[in-house]
mmCIF file of N, CA and C in Angstrom:
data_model
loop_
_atom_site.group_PDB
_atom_site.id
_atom_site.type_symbol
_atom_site.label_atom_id
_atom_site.label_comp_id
_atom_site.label_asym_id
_atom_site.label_seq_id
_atom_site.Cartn_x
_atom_site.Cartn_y
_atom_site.Cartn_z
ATOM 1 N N UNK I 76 -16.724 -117.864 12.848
ATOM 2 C CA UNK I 76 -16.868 -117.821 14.292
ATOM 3 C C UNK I 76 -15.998 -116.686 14.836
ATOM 4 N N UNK I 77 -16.487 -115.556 15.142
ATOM 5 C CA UNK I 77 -15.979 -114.793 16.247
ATOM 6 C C UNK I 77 -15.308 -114.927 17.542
ATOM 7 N N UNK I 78 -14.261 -114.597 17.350
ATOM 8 C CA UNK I 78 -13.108 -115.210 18.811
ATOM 9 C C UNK I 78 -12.746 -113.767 19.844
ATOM 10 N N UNK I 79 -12.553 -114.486 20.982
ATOM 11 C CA UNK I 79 -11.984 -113.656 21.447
ATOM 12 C C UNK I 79 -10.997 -113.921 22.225
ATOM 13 N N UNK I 80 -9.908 -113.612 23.658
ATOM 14 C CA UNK I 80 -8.884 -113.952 24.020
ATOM 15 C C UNK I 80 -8.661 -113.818 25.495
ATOM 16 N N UNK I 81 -7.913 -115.107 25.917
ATOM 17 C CA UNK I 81 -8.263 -114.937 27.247
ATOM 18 C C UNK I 81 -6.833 -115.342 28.083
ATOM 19 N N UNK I 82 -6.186 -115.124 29.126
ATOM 20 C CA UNK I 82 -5.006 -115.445 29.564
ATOM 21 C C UNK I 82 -5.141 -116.952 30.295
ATOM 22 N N UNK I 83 -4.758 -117.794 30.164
ATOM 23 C CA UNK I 83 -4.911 -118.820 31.350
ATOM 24 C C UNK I 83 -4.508 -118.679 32.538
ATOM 25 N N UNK I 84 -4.008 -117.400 33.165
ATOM 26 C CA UNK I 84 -4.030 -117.536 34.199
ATOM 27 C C UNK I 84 -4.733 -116.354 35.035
ATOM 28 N N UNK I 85 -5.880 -116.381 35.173
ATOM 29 C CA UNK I 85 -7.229 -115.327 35.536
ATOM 30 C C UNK I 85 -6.652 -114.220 36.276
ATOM 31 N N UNK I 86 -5.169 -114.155 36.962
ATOM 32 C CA UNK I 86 -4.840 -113.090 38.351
ATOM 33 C C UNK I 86 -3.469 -112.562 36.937
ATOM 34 N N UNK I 87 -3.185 -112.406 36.468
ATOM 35 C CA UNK I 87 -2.829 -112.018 35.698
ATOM 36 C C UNK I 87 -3.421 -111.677 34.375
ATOM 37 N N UNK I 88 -4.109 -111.768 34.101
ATOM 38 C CA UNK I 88 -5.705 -111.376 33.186
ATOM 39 C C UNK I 88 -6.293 -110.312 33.921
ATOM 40 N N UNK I 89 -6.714 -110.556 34.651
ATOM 41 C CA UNK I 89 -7.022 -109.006 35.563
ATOM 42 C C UNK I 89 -6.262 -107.921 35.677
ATOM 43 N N UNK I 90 -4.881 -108.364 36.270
ATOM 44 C CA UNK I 90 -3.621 -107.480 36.178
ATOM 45 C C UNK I 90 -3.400 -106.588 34.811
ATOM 46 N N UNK I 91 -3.480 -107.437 33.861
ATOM 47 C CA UNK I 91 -3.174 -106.732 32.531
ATOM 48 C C UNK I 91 -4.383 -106.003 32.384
ATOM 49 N N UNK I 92 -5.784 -106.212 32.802
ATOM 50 C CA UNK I 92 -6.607 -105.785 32.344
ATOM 51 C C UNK I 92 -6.878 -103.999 33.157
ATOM 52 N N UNK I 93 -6.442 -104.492 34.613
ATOM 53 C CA UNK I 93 -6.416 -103.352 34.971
ATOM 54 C C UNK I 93 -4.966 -102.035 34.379
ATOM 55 N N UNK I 94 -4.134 -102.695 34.045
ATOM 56 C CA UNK I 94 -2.839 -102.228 34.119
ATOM 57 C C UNK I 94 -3.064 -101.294 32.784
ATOM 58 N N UNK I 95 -3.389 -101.687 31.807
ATOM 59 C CA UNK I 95 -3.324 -101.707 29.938
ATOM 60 C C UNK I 95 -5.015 -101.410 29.587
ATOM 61 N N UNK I 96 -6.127 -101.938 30.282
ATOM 62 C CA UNK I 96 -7.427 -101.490 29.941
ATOM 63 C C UNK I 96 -7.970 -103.281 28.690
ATOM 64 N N UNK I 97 -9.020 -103.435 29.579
ATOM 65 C CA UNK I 97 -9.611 -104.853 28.560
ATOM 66 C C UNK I 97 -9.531 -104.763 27.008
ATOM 67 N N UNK I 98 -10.469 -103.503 26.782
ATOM 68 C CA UNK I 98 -10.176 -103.162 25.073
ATOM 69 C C UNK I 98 -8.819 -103.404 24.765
ATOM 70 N N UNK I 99 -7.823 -102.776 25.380
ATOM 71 C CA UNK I 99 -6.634 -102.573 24.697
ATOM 72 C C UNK I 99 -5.926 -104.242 24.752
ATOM 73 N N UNK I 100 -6.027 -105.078 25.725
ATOM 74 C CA UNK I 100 -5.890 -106.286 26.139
ATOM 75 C C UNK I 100 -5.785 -106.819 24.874
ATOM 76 N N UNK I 101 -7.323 -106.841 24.276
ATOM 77 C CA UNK I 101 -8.106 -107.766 23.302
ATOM 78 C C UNK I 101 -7.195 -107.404 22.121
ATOM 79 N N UNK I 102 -7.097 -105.515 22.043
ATOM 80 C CA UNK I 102 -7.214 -105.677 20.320
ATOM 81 C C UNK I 102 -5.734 -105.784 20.269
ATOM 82 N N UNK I 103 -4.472 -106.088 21.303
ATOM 83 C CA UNK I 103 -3.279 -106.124 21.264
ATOM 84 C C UNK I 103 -2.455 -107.498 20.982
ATOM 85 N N UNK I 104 -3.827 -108.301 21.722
ATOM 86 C CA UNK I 104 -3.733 -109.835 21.178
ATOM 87 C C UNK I 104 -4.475 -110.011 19.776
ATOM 88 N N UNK I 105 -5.531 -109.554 19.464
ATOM 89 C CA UNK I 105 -5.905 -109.806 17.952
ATOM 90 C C UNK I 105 -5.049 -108.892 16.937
ATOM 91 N N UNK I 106 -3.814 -108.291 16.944
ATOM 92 C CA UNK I 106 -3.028 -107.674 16.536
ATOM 93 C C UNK I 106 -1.886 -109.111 16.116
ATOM 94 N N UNK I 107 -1.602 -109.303 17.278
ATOM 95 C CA UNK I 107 -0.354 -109.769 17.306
ATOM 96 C C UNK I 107 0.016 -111.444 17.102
ATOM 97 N N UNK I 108 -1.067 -112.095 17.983
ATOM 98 C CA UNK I 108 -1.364 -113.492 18.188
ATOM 99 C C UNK I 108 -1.245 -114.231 16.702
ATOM 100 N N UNK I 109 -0.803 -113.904 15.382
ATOM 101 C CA UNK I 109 -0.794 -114.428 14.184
ATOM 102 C C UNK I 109 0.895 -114.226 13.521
ATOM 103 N N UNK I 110 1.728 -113.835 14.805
ATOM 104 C CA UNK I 110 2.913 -112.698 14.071
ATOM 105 C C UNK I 110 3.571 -113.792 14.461
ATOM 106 N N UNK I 111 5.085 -113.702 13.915
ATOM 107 C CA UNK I 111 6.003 -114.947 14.153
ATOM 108 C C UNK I 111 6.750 -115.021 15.754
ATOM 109 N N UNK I 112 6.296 -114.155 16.296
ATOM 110 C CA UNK I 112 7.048 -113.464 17.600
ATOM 111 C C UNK I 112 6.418 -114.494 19.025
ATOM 112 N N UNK I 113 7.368 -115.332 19.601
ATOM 113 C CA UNK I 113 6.648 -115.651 20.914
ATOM 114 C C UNK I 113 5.865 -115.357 21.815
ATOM 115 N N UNK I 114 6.143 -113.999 21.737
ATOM 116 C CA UNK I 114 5.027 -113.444 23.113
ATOM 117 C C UNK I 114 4.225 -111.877 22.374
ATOM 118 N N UNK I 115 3.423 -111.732 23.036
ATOM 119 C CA UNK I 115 2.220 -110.732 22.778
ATOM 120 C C UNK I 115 2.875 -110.003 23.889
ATOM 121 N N UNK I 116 3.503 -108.380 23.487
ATOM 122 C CA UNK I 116 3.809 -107.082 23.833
ATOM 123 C C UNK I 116 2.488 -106.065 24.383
ATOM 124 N N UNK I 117 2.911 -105.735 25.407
ATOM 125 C CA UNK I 117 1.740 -104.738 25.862
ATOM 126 C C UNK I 117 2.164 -103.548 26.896
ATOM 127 N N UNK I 118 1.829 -102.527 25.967
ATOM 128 C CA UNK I 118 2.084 -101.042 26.337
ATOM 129 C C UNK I 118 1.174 -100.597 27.343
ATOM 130 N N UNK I 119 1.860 -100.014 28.358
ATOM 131 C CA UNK I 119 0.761 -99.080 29.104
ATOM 132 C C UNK I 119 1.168 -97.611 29.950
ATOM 133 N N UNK I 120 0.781 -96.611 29.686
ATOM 134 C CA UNK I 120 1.023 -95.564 30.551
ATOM 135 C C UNK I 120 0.044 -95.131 30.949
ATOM 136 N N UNK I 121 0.130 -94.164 32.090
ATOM 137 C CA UNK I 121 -0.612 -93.007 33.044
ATOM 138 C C UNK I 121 -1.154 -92.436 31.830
ATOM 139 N N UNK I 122 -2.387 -91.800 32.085
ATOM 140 C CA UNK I 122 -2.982 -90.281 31.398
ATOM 141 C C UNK I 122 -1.714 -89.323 31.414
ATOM 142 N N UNK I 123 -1.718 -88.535 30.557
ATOM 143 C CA UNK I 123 -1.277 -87.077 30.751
ATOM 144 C C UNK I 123 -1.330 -86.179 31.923
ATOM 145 N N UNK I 124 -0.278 -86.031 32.669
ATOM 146 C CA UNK I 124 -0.349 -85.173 33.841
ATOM 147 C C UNK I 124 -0.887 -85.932 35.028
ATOM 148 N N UNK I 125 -1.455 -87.318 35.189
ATOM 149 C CA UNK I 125 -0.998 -88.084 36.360
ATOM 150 C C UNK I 125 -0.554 -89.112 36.595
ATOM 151 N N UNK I 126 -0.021 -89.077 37.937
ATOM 152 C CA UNK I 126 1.033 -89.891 38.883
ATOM 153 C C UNK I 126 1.087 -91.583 38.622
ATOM 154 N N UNK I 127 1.540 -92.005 37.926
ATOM 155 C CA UNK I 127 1.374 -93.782 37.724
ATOM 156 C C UNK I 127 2.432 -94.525 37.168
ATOM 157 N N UNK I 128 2.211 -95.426 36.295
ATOM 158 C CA UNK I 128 3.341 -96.146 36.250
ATOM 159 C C UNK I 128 3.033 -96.175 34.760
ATOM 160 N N UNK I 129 4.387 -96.545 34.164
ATOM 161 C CA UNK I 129 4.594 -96.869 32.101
ATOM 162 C C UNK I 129 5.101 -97.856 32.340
ATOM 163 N N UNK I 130 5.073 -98.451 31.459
ATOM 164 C CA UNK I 130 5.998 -99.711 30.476
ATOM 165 C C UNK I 130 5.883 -100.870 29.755
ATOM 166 N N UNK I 131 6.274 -101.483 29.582
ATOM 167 C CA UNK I 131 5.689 -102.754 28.611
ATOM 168 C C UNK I 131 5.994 -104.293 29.406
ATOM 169 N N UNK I 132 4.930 -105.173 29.122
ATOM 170 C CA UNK I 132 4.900 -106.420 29.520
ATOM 171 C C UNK I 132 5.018 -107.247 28.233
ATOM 172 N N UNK I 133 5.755 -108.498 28.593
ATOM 173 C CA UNK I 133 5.661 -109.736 27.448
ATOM 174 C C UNK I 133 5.236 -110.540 28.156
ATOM 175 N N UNK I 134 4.198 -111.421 27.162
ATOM 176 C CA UNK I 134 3.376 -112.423 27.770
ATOM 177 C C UNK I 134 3.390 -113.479 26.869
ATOM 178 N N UNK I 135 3.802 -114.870 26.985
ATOM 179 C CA UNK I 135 3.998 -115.704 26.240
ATOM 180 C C UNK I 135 2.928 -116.215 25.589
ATOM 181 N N UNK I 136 2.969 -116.586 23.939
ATOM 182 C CA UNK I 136 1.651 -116.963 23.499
ATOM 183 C C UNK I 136 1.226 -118.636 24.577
ATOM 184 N N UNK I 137 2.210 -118.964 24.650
ATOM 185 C CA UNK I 137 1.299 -120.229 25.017
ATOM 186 C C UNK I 137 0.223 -120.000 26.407
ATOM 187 N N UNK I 138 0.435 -118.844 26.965
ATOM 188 C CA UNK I 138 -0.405 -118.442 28.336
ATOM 189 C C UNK I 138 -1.561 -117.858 27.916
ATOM 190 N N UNK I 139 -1.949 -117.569 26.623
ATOM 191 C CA UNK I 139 -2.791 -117.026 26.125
ATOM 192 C C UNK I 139 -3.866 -118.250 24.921
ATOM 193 N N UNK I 140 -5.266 -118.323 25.745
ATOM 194 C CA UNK I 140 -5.703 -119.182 24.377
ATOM 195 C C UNK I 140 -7.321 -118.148 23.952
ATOM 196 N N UNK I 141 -7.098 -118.781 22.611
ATOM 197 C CA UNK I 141 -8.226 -118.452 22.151
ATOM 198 C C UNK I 141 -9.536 -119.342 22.038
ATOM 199 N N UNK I 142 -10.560 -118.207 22.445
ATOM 200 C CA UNK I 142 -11.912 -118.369 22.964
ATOM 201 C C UNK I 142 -12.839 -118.209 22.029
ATOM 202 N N UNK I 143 -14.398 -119.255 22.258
ATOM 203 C CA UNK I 143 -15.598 -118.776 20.706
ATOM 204 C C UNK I 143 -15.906 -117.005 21.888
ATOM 205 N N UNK I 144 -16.140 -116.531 21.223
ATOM 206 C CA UNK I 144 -17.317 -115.057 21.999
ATOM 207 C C UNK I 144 -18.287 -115.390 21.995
ATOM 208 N N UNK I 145 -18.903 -114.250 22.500
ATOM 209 C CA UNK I 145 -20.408 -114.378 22.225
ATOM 210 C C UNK I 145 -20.942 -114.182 21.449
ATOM 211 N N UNK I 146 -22.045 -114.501 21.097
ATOM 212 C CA UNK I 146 -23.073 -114.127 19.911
ATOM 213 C C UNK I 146 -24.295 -113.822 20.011
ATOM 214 N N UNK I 147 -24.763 -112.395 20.348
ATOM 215 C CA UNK I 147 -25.617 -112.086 20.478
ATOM 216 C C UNK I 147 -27.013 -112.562 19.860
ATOM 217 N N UNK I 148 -26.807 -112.594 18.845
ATOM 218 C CA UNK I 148 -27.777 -113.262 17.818
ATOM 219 C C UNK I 148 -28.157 -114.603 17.339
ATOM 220 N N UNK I 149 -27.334 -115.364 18.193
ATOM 221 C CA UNK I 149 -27.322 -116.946 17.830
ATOM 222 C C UNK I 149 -27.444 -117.763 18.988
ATOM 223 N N UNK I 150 -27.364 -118.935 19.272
ATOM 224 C CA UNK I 150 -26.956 -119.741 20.145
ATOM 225 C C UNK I 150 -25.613 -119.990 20.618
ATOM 226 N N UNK I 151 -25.374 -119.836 21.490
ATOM 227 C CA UNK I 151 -24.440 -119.928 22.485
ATOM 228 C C UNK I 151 -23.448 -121.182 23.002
ATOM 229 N N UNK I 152 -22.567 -122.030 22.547
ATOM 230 C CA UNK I 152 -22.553 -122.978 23.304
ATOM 231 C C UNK I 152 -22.137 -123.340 24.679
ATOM 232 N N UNK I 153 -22.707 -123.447 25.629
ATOM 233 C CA UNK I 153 -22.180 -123.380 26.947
ATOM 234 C C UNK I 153 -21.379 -124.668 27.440
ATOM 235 N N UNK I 154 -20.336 -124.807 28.428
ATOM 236 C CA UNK I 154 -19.727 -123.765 28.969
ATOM 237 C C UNK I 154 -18.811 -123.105 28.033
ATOM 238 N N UNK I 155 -18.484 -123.329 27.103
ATOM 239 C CA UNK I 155 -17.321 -123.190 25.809
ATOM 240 C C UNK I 155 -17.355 -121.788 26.381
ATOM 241 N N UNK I 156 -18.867 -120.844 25.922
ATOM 242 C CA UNK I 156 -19.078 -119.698 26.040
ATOM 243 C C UNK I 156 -19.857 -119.085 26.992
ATOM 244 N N UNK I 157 -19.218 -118.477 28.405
ATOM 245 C CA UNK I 157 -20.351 -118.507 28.902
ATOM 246 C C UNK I 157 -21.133 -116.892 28.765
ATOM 247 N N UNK I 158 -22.347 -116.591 29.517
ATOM 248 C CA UNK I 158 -22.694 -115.292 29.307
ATOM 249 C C UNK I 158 -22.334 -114.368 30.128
ATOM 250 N N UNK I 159 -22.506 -113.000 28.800
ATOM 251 C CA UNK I 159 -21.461 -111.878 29.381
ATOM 252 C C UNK I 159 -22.141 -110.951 30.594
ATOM 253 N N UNK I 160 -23.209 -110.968 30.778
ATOM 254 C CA UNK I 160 -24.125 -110.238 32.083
ATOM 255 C C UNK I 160 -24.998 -111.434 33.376
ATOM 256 N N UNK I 161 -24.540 -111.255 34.247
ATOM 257 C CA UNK I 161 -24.945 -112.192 35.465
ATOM 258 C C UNK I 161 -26.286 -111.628 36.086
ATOM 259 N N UNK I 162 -27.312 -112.043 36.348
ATOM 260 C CA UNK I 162 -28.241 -111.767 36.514
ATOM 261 C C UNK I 162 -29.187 -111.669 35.486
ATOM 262 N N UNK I 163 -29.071 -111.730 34.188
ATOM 263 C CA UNK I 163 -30.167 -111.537 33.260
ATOM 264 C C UNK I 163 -31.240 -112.449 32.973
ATOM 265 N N UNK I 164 -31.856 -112.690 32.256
ATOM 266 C CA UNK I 164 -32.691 -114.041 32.089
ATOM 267 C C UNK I 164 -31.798 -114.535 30.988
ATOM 268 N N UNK I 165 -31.568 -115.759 30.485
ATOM 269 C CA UNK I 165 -31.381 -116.122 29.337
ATOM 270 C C UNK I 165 -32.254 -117.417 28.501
ATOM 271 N N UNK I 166 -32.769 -117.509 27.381
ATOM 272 C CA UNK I 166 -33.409 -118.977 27.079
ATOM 273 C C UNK I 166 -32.188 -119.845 26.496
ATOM 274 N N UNK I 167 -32.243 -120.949 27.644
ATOM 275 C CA UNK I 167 -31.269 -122.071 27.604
ATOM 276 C C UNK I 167 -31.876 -123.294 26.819
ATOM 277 N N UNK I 168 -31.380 -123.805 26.568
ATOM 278 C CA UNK I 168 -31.138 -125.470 26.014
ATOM 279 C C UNK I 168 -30.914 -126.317 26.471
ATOM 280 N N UNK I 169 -31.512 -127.397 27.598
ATOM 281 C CA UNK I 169 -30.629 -128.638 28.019
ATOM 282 C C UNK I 169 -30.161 -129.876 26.913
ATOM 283 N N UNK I 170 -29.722 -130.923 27.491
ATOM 284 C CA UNK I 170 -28.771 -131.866 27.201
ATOM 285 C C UNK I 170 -30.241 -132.477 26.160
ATOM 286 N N UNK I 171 -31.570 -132.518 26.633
ATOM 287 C CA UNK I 171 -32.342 -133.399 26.064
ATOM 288 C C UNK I 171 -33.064 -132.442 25.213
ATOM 289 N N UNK I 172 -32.507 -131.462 24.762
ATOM 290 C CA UNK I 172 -33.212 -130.068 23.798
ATOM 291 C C UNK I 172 -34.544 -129.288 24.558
ATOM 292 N N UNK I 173 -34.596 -129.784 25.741
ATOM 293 C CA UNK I 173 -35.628 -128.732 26.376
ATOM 294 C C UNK I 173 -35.367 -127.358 26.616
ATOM 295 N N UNK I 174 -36.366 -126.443 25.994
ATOM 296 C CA UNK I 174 -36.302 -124.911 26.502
ATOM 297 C C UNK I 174 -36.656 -124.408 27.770
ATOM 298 N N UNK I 175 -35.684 -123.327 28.124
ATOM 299 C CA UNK I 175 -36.430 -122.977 29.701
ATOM 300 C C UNK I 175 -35.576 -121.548 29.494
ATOM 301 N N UNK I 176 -36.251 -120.659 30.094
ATOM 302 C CA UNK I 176 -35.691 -119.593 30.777
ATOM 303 C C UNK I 176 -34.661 -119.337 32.071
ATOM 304 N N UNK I 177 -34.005 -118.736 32.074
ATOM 305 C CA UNK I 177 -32.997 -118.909 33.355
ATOM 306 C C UNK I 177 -32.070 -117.490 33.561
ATOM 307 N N UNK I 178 -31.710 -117.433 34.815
ATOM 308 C CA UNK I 178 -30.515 -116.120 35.171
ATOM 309 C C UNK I 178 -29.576 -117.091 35.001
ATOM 310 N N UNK I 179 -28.081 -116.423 34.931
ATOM 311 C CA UNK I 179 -26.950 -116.918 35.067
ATOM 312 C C UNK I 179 -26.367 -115.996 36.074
ATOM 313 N N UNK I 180 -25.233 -116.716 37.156
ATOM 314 C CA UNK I 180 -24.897 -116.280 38.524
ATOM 315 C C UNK I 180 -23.524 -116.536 38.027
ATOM 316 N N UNK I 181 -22.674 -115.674 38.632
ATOM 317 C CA UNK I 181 -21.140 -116.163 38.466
ATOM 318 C C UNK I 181 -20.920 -116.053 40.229
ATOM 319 N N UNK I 182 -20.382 -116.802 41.340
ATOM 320 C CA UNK I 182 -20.134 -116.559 42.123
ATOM 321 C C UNK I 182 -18.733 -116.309 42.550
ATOM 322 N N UNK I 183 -17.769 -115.660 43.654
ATOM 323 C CA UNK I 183 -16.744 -115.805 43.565
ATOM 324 C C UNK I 183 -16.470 -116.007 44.867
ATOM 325 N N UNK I 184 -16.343 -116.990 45.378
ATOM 326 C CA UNK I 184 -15.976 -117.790 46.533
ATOM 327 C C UNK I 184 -15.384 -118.542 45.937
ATOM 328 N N UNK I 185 -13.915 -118.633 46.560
ATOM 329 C CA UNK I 185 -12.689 -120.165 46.376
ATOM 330 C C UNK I 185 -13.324 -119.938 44.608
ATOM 331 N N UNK I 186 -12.677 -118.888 44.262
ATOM 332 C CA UNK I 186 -12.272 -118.848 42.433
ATOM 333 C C UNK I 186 -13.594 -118.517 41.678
ATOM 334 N N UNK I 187 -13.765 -118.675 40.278
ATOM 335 C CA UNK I 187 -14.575 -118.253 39.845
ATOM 336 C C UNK I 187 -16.065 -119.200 39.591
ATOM 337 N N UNK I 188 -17.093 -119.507 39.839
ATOM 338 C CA UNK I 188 -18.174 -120.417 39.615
ATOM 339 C C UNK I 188 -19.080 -119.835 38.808
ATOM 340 N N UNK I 189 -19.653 -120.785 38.286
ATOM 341 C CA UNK I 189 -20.859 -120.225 37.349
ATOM 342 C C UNK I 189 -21.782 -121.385 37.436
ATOM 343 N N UNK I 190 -23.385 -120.471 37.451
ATOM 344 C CA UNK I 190 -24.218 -121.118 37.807
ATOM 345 C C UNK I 190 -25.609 -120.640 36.956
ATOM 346 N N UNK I 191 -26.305 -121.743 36.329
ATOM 347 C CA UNK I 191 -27.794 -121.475 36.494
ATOM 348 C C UNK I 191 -28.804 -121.583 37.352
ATOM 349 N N UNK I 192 -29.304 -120.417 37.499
ATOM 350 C CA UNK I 192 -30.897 -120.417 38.617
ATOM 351 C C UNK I 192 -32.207 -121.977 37.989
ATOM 352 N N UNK I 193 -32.397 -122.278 38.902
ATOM 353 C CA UNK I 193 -33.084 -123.565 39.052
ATOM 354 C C UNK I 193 -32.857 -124.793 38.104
ATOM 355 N N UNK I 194 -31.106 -124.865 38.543
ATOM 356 C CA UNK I 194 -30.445 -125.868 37.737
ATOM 357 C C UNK I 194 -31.151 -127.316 38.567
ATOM 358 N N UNK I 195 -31.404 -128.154 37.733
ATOM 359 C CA UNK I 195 -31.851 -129.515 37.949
ATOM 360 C C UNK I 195 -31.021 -130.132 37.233
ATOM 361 N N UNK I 196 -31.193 -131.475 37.044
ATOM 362 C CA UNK I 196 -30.269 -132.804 36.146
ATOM 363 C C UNK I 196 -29.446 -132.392 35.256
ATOM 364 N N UNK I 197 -30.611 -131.837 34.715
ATOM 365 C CA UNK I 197 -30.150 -131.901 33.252
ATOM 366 C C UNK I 197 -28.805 -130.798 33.258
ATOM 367 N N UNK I 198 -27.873 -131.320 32.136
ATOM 368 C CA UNK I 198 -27.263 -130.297 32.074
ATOM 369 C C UNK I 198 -27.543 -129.032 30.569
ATOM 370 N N UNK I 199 -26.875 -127.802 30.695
ATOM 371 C CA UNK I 199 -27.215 -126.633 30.232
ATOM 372 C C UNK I 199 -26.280 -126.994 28.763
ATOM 373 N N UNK I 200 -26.246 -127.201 28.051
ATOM 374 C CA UNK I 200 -25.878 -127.186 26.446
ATOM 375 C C UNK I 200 -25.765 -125.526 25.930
ATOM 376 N N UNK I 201 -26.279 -124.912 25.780
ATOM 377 C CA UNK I 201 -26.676 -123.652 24.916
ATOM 378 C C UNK I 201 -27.241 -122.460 25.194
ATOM 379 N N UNK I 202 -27.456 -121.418 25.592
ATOM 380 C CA UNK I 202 -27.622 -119.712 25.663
ATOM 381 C C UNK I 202 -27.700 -119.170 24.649
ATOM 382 N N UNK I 203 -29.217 -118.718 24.698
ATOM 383 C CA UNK I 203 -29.439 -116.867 23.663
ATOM 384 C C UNK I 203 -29.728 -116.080 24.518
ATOM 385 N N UNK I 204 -30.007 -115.008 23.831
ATOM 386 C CA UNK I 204 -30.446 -113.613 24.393
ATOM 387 C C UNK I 204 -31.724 -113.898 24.428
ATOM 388 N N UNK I 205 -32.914 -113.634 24.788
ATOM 389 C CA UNK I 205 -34.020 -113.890 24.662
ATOM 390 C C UNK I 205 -34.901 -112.513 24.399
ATOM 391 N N UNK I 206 -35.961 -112.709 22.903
ATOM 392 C CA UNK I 206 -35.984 -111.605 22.132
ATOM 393 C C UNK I 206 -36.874 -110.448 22.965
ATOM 394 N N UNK I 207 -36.314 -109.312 22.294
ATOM 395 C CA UNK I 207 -37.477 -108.040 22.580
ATOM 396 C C UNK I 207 -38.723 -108.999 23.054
ATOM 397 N N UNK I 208 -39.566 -108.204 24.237
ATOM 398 C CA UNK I 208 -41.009 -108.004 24.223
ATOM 399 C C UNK I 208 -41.966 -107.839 23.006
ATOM 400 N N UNK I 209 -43.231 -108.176 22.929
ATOM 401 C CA UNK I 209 -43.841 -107.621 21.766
ATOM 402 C C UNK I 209 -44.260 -106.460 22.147
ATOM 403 N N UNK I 210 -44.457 -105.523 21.645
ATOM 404 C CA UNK I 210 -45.335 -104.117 21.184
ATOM 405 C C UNK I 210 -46.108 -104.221 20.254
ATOM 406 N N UNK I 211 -47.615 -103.877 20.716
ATOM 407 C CA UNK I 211 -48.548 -103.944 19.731
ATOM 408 C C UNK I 211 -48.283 -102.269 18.211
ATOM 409 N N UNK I 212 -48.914 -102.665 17.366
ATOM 410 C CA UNK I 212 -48.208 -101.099 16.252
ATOM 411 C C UNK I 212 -48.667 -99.825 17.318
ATOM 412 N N UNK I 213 -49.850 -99.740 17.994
ATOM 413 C CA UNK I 213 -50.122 -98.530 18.663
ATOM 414 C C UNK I 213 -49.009 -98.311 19.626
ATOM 415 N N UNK I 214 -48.019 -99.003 20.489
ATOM 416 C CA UNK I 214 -47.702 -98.731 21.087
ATOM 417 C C UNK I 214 -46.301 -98.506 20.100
ATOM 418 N N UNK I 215 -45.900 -98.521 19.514
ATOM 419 C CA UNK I 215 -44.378 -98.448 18.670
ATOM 420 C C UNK I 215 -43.941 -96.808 18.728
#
């Protein structure tokens, strides 16, 4: 299972993310998060030649947990995992194994929400990608 890493506290997750860059976020915690050291270290400076700020943050492991990712290629378990593009279609899974197609909405009023388009009862269990179109061979 493919993991990835997330801060528990979302306004400081952003902060670092803007501060240090998401990539660098991730691969600084999948660096470190296994080392005997309490907190996960994180470097950041300005570009070359402009005006900003350097230095390093410590962030305690326990503020940090680890997450399933996504999986492009598999099933999804939701909410564990939710999906990484808002607006797309996705083929979902409810609670009683029914298939359906659906967008996913993240809204952000009073914090972060997440939502499926023409959510009814049931609840949402699972997310894929839903495959390529067909192309007939003439058109390939």
């Amino acid at each position: 299972m493919k993991c990835t890493y997330r801060l528990k506290n979302p306004d400081i997750e952003t902060a670092m993310n803007v501060l240090c860059g998401k990539d660098y976020v991730q691969k600084a915690i999948r660096e470190q998060y296994d080392n005997n050291n309490e907190t996960i270290d994180f470097e950041f400076q300005s570009a070359p030649g402009e005006s900003g700020a350097s230095g390093c943050i410590w962030v305690s492991k326990s503020e940090i947990e680890r997450v399933r990712a996504y999986n492009p290629d598999d099933w999804n378990p939701y909410p564990t995992v939710t999906p990484p593009v808002d607006g797309k279609k996705w083929l979902t899974q409810d609670e009683d194994g029914n298939l359906d197609i659906r967008s996913f909405v993240r809204t952000f009023e009073e914090g972060i929400d997440y939502s499926w388009e023409n959510q009814d009862d049931r609840l949402i269990v699972a997310f894929r990608s839903l495959p390529a179109s067909y192309q007939p061979e003439s058109n390939k």
